Amino acid sequence: MLDTSARLLRLLSHLQTPREWTGAELAERLAVSGRTVRADVQRLRNLGYPVLATRGSAGGYRLGAGAVLPPLLLDDEEAV
């Protein structure tokens, strides 16, 4: 579970940047499969984060408007 929590924090840090990320880009940055990225996105949605997804070759993931995140100033181990 520790690895999952740390990975979710890393995923959130990517999604809060002002760009859209493809599943492949996120999978590469997090060193996981595309399936794991999709599962993690669903976990974030279940926690109340508005993660938006666009399908297709130009699609990707981004954090929706209204998401209030604290600044991630701690490293993964400290935050978890």
PDB file of C-alpha atoms in Angstrom:
ATOM      1  CA  MET A   1       0.000   0.000   0.000  1.00  0.00           C
ATOM      2  CA  LEU A   2       2.917   2.336   0.686  1.00  0.00           C
ATOM      3  CA  ASP A   3       4.030   2.074  -2.947  1.00  0.00           C
ATOM      4  CA  THR A   4       0.487   2.792  -4.138  1.00  0.00           C
ATOM      5  CA  SER A   5       0.147   5.874  -1.915  1.00  0.00           C
ATOM      6  CA  ALA A   6       3.493   7.250  -3.026  1.00  0.00           C
ATOM      7  CA  ARG A   7       2.619   6.588  -6.665  1.00  0.00           C
ATOM      8  CA  LEU A   8      -0.729   8.383  -6.278  1.00  0.00           C
ATOM      9  CA  LEU A   9       1.077  11.424  -4.888  1.00  0.00           C
ATOM     10  CA  ARG A  10       3.473  11.383  -7.831  1.00  0.00           C
ATOM     11  CA  LEU A  11       0.545  11.032 -10.234  1.00  0.00           C
ATOM     12  CA  LEU A  12      -1.193  14.014  -8.613  1.00  0.00           C
ATOM     13  CA  SER A  13       1.960  16.096  -8.922  1.00  0.00           C
ATOM     14  CA  HIS A  14       2.036  15.400 -12.678  1.00  0.00           C
ATOM     15  CA  LEU A  15      -1.679  16.033 -13.156  1.00  0.00           C
ATOM     16  CA  GLN A  16      -1.600  19.410 -11.425  1.00  0.00           C
ATOM     17  CA  THR A  17       0.719  20.827 -14.093  1.00  0.00           C
ATOM     18  CA  PRO A  18      -1.061  22.865 -16.797  1.00  0.00           C
ATOM     19  CA  ARG A  19      -0.935  20.223 -19.529  1.00  0.00           C
ATOM     20  CA  GLU A  20      -2.565  16.991 -20.600  1.00  0.00           C
ATOM     21  CA  TRP A  21      -0.653  13.725 -20.095  1.00  0.00           C
ATOM     22  CA  THR A  22      -1.141  10.614 -22.201  1.00  0.00           C
ATOM     23  CA  GLY A  23      -1.497   7.314 -20.401  1.00  0.00           C
ATOM     24  CA  ALA A  24       1.774   6.169 -21.967  1.00  0.00           C
ATOM     25  CA  GLU A  25       3.643   9.246 -20.688  1.00  0.00           C
ATOM     26  CA  LEU A  26       2.317   8.749 -17.174  1.00  0.00           C
ATOM     27  CA  ALA A  27       3.090   5.028 -17.258  1.00  0.00           C
ATOM     28  CA  GLU A  28       6.663   5.753 -18.317  1.00  0.00           C
ATOM     29  CA  ARG A  29       7.190   8.452 -15.659  1.00  0.00           C
ATOM     30  CA  LEU A  30       5.703   6.277 -12.908  1.00  0.00           C
ATOM     31  CA  ALA A  31       7.386   3.078 -14.170  1.00  0.00           C
ATOM     32  CA  VAL A  32       4.090   1.158 -14.296  1.00  0.00           C
ATOM     33  CA  SER A  33       1.752  -0.225 -16.940  1.00  0.00           C
ATOM     34  CA  GLY A  34      -1.041   1.683 -18.644  1.00  0.00           C
ATOM     35  CA  ARG A  35      -3.500  -0.499 -16.778  1.00  0.00           C
ATOM     36  CA  THR A  36      -2.024   0.649 -13.454  1.00  0.00           C
ATOM     37  CA  VAL A  37      -2.322   4.290 -14.552  1.00  0.00           C
ATOM     38  CA  ARG A  38      -6.019   3.754 -15.342  1.00  0.00           C
ATOM     39  CA  ALA A  39      -6.565   2.085 -11.946  1.00  0.00           C
ATOM     40  CA  ASP A  40      -4.744   4.908 -10.157  1.00  0.00           C
ATOM     41  CA  VAL A  41      -6.791   7.541 -11.989  1.00  0.00           C
ATOM     42  CA  GLN A  42      -9.927   5.752 -10.802  1.00  0.00           C
ATOM     43  CA  ARG A  43      -8.577   5.704  -7.231  1.00  0.00           C
ATOM     44  CA  LEU A  44      -8.046   9.468  -7.406  1.00  0.00           C
ATOM     45  CA  ARG A  45     -11.582   9.952  -8.709  1.00  0.00           C
ATOM     46  CA  ASN A  46     -12.923   7.828  -5.852  1.00  0.00           C
ATOM     47  CA  LEU A  47     -11.070  10.145  -3.459  1.00  0.00           C
ATOM     48  CA  GLY A  48     -12.852  13.132  -5.003  1.00  0.00           C
ATOM     49  CA  TYR A  49     -10.226  14.485  -7.397  1.00  0.00           C
ATOM     50  CA  PRO A  50     -11.746  15.620 -10.731  1.00  0.00           C
ATOM     51  CA  VAL A  51      -9.428  13.798 -13.130  1.00  0.00           C
ATOM     52  CA  LEU A  52     -10.612  14.387 -16.678  1.00  0.00           C
ATOM     53  CA  ALA A  53      -9.813  12.069 -19.568  1.00  0.00           C
ATOM     54  CA  THR A  54      -9.961  12.675 -23.307  1.00  0.00           C
ATOM     55  CA  ARG A  55     -10.045   9.641 -25.583  1.00  0.00           C
ATOM     56  CA  GLY A  56      -8.219   9.223 -28.855  1.00  0.00           C
ATOM     57  CA  SER A  57      -4.711   9.677 -30.174  1.00  0.00           C
ATOM     58  CA  ALA A  58      -4.592  13.306 -29.013  1.00  0.00           C
ATOM     59  CA  GLY A  59      -6.225  12.515 -25.679  1.00  0.00           C
ATOM     60  CA  GLY A  60      -4.894  12.308 -22.205  1.00  0.00           C
ATOM     61  CA  TYR A  61      -5.465  13.002 -18.520  1.00  0.00           C
ATOM     62  CA  ARG A  62      -5.569  16.270 -16.638  1.00  0.00           C
ATOM     63  CA  LEU A  63      -6.875  17.574 -13.359  1.00  0.00           C
ATOM     64  CA  GLY A  64     -10.200  19.341 -13.755  1.00  0.00           C
ATOM     65  CA  ALA A  65     -11.048  22.844 -12.638  1.00  0.00           C
ATOM     66  CA  GLY A  66     -11.871  23.309  -8.991  1.00  0.00           C
ATOM     67  CA  ALA A  67      -9.372  20.788  -7.703  1.00  0.00           C
ATOM     68  CA  VAL A  68      -7.740  22.193  -4.615  1.00  0.00           C
ATOM     69  CA  LEU A  69      -4.467  20.493  -3.835  1.00  0.00           C
ATOM     70  CA  PRO A  70      -1.999  21.341  -1.135  1.00  0.00           C
ATOM     71  CA  PRO A  71       1.492  22.022  -2.469  1.00  0.00           C
ATOM     72  CA  LEU A  72       3.487  18.801  -2.567  1.00  0.00           C
ATOM     73  CA  LEU A  73       6.582  19.987  -0.759  1.00  0.00           C
ATOM     74  CA  LEU A  74       7.357  16.704   0.980  1.00  0.00           C
ATOM     75  CA  ASP A  75       9.052  13.747  -0.621  1.00  0.00           C
ATOM     76  CA  ASP A  76       7.004  10.578  -1.056  1.00  0.00           C
ATOM     77  CA  GLU A  77       8.213   8.919   2.155  1.00  0.00           C
ATOM     78  CA  GLU A  78       7.515  11.994   4.301  1.00  0.00           C
ATOM     79  CA  ALA A  79       4.055  12.507   2.852  1.00  0.00           C
ATOM     80  CA  VAL A  80       2.982   8.900   3.353  1.00  0.00           C
TER      81      VAL A  80
END
